[in-house]
mmCIF file as gemmi writes it, N, C-alpha and C atoms, coordinates in Angstrom:
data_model
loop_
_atom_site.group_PDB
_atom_site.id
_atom_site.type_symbol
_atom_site.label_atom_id
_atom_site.label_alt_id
_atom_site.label_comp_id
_atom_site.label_asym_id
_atom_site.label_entity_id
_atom_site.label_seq_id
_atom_site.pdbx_PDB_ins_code
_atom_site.Cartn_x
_atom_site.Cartn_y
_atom_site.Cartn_z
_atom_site.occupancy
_atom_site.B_iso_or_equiv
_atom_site.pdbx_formal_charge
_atom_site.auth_seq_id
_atom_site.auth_asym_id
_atom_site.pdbx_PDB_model_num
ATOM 1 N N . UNK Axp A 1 ? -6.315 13.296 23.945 1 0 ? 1 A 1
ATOM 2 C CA . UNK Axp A 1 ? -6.285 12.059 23.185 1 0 ? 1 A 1
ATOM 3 C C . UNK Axp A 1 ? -6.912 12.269 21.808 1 0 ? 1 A 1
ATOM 4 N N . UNK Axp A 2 ? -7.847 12.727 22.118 1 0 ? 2 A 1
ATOM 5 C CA . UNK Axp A 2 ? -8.699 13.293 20.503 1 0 ? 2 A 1
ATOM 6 C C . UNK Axp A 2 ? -8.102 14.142 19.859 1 0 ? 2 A 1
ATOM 7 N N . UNK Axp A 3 ? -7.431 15.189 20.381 1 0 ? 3 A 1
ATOM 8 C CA . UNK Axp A 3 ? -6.864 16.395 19.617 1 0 ? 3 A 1
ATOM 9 C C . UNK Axp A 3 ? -5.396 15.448 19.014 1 0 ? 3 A 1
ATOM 10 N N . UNK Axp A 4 ? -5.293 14.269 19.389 1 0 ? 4 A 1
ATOM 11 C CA . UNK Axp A 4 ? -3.75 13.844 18.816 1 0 ? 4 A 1
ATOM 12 C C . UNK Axp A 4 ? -4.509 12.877 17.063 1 0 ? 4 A 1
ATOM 13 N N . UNK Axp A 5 ? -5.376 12.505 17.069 1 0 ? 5 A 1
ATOM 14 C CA . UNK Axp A 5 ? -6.258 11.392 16.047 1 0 ? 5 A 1
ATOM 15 C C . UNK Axp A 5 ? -6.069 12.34 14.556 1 0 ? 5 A 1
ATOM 16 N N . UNK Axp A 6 ? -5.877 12.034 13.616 1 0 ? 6 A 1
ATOM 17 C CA . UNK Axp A 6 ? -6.083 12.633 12.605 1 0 ? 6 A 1
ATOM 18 C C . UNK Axp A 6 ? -4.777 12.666 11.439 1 0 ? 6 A 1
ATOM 19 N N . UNK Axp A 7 ? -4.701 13.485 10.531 1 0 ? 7 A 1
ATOM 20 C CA . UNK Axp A 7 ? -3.583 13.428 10.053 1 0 ? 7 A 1
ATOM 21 C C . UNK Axp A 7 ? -2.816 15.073 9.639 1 0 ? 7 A 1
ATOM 22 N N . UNK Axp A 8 ? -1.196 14.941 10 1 0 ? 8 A 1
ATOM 23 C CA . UNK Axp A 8 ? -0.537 16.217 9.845 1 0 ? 8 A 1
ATOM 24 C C . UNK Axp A 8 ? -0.086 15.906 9.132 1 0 ? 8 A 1
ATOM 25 N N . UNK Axp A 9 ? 0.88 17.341 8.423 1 0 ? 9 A 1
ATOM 26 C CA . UNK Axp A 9 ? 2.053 16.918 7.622 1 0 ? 9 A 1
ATOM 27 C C . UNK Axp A 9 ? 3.227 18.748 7.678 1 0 ? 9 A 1
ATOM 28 N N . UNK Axp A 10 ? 4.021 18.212 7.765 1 0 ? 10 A 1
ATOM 29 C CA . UNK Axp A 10 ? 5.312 19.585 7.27 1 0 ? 10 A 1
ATOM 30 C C . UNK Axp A 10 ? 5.267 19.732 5.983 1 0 ? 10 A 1
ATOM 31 N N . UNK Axp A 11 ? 4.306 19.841 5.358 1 0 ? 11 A 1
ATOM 32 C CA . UNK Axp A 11 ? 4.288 20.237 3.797 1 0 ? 11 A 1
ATOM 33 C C . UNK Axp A 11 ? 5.043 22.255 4.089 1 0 ? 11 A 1
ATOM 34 N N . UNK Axp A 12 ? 3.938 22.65 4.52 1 0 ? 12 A 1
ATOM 35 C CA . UNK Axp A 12 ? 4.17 23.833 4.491 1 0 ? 12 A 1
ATOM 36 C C . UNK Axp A 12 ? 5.349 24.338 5.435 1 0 ? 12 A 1
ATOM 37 N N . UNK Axp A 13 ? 6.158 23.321 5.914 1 0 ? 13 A 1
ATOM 38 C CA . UNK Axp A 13 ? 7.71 23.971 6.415 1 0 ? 13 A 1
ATOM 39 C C . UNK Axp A 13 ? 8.235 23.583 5.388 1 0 ? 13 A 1
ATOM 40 N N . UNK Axp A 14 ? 8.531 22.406 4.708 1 0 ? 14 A 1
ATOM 41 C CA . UNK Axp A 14 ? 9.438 22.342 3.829 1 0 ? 14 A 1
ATOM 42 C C . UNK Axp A 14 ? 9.45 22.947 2.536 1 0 ? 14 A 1
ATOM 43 N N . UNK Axp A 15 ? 8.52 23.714 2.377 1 0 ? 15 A 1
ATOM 44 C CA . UNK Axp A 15 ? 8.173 24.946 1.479 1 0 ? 15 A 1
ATOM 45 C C . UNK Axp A 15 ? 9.349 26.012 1.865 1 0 ? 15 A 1
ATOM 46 N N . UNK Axp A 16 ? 8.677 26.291 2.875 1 0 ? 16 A 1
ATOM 47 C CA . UNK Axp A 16 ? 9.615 27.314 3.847 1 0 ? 16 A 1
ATOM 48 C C . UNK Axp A 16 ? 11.176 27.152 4.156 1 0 ? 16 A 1
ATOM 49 N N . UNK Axp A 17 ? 11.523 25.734 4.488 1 0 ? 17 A 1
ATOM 50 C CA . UNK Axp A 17 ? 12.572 25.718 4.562 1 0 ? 17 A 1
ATOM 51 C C . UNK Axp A 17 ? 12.988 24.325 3.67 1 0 ? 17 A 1
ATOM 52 N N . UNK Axp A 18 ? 13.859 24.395 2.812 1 0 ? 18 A 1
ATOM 53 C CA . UNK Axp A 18 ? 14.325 23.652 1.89 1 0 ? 18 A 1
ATOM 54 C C . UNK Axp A 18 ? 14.851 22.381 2.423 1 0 ? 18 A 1
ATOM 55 N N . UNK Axp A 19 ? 15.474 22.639 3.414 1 0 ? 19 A 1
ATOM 56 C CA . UNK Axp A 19 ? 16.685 21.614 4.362 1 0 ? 19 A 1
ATOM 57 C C . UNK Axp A 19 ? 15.439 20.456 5.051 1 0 ? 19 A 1
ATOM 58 N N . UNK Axp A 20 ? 14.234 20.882 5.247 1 0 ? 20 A 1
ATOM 59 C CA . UNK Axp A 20 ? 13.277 19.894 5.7 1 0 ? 20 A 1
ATOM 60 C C . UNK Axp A 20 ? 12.467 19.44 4.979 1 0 ? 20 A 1
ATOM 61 N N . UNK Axp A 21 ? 12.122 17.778 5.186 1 0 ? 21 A 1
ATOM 62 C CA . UNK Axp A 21 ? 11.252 17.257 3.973 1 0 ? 21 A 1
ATOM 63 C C . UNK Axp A 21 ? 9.984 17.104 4.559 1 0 ? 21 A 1
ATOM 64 N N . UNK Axp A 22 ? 9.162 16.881 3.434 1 0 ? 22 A 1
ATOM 65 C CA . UNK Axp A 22 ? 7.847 17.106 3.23 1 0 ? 22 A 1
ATOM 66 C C . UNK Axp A 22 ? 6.944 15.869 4.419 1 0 ? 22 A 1
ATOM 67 N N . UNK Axp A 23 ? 7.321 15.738 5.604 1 0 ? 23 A 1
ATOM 68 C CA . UNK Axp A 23 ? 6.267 14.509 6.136 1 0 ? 23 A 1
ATOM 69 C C . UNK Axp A 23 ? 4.737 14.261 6.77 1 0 ? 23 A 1
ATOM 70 N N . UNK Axp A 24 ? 4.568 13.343 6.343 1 0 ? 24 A 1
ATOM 71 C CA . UNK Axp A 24 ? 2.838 13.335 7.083 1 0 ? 24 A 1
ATOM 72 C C . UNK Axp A 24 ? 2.932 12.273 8.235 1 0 ? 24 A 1
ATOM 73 N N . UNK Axp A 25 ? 2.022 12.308 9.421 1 0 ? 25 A 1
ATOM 74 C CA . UNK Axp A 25 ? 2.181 11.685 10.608 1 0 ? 25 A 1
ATOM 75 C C . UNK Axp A 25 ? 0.697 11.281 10.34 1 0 ? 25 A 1
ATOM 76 N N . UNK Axp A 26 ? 0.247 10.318 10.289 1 0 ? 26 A 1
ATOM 77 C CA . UNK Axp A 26 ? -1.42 9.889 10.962 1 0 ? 26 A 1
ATOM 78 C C . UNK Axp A 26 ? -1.542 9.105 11.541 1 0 ? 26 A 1
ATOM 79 N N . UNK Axp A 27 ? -2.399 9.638 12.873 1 0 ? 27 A 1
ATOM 80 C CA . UNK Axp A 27 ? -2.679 8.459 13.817 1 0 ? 27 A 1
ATOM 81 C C . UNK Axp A 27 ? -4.312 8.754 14.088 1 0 ? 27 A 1
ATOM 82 N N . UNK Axp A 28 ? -4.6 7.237 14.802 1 0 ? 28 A 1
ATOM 83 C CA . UNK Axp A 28 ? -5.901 6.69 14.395 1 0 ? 28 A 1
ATOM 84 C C . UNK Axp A 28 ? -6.041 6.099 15.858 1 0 ? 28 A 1
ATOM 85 N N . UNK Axp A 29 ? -7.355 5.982 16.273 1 0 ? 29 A 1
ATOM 86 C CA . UNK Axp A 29 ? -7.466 5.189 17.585 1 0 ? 29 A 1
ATOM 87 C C . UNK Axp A 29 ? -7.497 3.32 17.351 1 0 ? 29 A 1
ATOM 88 N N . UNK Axp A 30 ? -6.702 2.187 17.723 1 0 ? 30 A 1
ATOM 89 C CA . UNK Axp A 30 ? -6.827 1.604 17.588 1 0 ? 30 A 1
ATOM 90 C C . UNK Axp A 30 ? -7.634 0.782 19.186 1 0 ? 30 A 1
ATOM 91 N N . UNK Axp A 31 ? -8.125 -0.661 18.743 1 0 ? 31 A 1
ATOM 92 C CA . UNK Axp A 31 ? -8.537 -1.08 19.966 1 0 ? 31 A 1
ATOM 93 C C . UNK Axp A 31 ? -7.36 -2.376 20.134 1 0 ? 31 A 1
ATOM 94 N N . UNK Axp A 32 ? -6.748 -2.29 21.478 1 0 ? 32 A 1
ATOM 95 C CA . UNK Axp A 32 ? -5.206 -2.985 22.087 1 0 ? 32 A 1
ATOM 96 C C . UNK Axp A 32 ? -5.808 -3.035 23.554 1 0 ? 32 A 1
ATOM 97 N N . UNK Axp A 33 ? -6.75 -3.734 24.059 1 0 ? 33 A 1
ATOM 98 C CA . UNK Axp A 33 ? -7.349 -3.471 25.439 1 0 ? 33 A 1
ATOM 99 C C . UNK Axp A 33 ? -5.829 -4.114 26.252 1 0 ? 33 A 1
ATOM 100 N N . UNK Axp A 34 ? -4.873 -5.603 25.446 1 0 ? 34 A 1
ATOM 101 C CA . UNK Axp A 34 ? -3.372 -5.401 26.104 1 0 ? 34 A 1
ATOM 102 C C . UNK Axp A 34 ? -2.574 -4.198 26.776 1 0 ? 34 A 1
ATOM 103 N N . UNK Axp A 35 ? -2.646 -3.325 25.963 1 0 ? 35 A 1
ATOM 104 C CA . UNK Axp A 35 ? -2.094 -2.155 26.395 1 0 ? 35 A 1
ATOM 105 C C . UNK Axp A 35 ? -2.427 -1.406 27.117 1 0 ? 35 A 1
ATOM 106 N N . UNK Axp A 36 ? -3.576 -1.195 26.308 1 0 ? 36 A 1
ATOM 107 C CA . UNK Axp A 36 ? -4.106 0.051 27.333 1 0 ? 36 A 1
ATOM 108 C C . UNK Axp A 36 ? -6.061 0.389 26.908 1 0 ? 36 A 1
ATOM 109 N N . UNK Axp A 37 ? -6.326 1.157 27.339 1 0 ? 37 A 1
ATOM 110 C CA . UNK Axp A 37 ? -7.906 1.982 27.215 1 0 ? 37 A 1
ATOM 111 C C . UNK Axp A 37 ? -7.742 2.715 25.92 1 0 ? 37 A 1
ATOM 112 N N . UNK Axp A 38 ? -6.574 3.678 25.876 1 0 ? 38 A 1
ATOM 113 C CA . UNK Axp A 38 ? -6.701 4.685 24.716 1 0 ? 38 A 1
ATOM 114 C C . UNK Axp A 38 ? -5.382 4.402 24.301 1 0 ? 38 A 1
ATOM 115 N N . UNK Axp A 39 ? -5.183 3.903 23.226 1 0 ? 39 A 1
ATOM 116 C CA . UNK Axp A 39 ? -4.302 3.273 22.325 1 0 ? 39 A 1
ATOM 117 C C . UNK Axp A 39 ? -4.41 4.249 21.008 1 0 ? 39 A 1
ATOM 118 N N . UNK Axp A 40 ? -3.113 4.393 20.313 1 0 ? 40 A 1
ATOM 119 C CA . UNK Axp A 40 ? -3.055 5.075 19.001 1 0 ? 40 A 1
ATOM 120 C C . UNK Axp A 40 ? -2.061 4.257 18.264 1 0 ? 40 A 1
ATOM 121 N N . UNK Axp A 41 ? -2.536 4.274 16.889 1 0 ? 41 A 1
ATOM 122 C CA . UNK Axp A 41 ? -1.433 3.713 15.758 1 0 ? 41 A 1
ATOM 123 C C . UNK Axp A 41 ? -0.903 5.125 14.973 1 0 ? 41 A 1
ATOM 124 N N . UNK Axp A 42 ? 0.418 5.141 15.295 1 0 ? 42 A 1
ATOM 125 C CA . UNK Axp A 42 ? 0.987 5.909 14.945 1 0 ? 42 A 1
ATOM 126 C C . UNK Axp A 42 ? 1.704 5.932 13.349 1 0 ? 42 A 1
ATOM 127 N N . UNK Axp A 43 ? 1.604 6.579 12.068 1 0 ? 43 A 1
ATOM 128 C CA . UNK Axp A 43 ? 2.246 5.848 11.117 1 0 ? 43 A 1
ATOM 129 C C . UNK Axp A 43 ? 2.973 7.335 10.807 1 0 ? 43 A 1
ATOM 130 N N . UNK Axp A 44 ? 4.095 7.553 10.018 1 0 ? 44 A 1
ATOM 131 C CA . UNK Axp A 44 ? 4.802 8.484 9.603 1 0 ? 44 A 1
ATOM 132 C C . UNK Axp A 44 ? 5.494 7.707 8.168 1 0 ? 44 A 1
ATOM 133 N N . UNK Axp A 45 ? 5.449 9.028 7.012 1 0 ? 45 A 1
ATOM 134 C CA . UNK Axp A 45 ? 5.395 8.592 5.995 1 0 ? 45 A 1
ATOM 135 C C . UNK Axp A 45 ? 6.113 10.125 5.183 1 0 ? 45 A 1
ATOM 136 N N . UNK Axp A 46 ? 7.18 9.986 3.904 1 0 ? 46 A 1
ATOM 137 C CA . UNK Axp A 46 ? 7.18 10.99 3.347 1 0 ? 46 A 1
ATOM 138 C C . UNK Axp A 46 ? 5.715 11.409 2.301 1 0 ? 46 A 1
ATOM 139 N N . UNK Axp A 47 ? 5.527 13.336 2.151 1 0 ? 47 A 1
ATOM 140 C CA . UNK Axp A 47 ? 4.286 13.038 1.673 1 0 ? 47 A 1
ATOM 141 C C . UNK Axp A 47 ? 4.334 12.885 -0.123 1 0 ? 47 A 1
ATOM 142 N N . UNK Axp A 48 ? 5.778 12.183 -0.653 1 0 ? 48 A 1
ATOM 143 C CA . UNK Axp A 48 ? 5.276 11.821 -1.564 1 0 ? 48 A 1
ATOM 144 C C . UNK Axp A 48 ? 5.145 10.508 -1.892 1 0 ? 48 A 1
ATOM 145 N N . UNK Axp A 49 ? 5.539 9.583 -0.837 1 0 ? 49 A 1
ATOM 146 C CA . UNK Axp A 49 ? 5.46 8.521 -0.723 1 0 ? 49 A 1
ATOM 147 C C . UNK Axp A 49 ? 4.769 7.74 0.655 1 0 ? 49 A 1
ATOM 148 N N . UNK Axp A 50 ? 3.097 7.912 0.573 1 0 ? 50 A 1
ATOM 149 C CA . UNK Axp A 50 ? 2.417 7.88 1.961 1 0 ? 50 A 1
ATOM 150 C C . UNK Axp A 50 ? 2.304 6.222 1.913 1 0 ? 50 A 1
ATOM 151 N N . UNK Axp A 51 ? 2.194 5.436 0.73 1 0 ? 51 A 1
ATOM 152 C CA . UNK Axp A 51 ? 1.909 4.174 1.192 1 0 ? 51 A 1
ATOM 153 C C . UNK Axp A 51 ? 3.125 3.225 2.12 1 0 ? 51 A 1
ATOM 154 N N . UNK Axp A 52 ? 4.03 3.536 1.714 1 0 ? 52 A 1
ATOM 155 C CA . UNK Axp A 52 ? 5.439 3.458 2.321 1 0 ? 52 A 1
ATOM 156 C C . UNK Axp A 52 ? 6.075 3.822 3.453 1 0 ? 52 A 1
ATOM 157 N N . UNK Axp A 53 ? 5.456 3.788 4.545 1 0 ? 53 A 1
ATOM 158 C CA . UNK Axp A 53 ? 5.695 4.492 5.859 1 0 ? 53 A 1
ATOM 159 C C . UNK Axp A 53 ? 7.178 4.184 6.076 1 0 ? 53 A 1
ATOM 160 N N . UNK Axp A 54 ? 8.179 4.907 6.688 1 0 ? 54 A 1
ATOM 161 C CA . UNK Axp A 54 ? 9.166 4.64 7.391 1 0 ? 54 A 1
ATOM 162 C C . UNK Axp A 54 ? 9.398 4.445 8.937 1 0 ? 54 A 1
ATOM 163 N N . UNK Axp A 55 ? 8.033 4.909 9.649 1 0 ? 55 A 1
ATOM 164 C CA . UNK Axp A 55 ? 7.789 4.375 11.013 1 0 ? 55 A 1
ATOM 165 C C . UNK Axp A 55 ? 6.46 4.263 11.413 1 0 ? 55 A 1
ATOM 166 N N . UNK Axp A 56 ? 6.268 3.741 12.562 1 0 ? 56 A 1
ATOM 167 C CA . UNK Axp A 56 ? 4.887 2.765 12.602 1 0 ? 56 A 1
ATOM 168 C C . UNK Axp A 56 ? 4.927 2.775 14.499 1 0 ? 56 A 1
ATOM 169 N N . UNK Axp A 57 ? 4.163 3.261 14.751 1 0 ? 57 A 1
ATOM 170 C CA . UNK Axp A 57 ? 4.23 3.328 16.143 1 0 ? 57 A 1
ATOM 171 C C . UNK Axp A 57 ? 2.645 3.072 17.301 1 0 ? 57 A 1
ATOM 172 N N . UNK Axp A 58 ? 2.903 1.972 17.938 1 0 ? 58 A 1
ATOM 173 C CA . UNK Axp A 58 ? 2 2.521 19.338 1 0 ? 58 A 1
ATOM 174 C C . UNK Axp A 58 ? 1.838 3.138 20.076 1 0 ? 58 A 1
ATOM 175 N N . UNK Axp A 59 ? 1.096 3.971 20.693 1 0 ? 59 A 1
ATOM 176 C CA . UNK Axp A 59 ? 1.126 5.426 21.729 1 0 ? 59 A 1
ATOM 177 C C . UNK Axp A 59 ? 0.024 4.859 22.627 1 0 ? 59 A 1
ATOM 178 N N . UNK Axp A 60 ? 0.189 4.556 23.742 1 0 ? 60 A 1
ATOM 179 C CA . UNK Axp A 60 ? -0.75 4.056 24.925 1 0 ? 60 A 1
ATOM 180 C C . UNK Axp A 60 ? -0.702 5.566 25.713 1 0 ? 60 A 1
ATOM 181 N N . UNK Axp A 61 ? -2.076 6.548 25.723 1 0 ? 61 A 1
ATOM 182 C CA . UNK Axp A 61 ? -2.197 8.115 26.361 1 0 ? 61 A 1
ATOM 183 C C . UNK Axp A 61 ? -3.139 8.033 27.926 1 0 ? 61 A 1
ATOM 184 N N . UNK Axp A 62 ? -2.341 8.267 28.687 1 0 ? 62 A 1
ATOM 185 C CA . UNK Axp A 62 ? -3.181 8.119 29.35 1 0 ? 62 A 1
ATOM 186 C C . UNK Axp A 62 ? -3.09 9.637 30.797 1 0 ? 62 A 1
ATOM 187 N N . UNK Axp A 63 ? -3.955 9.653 31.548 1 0 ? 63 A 1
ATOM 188 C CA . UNK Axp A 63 ? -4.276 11.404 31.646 1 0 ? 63 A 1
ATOM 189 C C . UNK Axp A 63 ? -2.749 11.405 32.962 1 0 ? 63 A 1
ATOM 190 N N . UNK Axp A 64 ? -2.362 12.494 33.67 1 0 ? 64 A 1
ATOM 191 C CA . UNK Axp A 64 ? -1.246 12.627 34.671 1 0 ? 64 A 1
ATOM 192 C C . UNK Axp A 64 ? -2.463 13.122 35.456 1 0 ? 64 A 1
ATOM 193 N N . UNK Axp A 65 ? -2.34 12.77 36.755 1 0 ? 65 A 1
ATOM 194 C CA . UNK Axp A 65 ? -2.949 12.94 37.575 1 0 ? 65 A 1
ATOM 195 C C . UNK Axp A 65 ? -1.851 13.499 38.855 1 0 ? 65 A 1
ATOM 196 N N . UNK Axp A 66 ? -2.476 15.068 38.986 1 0 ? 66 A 1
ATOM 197 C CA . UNK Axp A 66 ? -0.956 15.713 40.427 1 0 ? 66 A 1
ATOM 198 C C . UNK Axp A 66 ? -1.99 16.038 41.142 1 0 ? 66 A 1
């Protein structure tokens, strides 16, 4: 759950590969006790345009137990 919190981006693939664009993903722990215990706000954004997200997501993580 922790290792997912923070922020990425494909900067350095779309360096690499031309055909892919530049995006950043950051997610953040939000509190949604509706949902769930460990809740994430998911936002995805190009990185030259971060205020402008094009998706926006909830992620409710919770552990698999076998």
């Amino acid at each position: 759950y922790e290792w997912l919190m923070g922020r990425f981006d494909s900067s350095a693939q779309a360096l690499a590969q031309p055909s892919y664009f530049a995006i950043q993903l950051v997610a953040c722990e939000v509190n949604a006790p509706e949902i769930g215990e460990r809740v994430l706000y998911i936002e995805q954004a190009q990185v030259e345009d971060p205020n402008n997200p094009y998706r926006q997501r909830l992620y409710h993580v919770e552990p698999i137990l076998e």
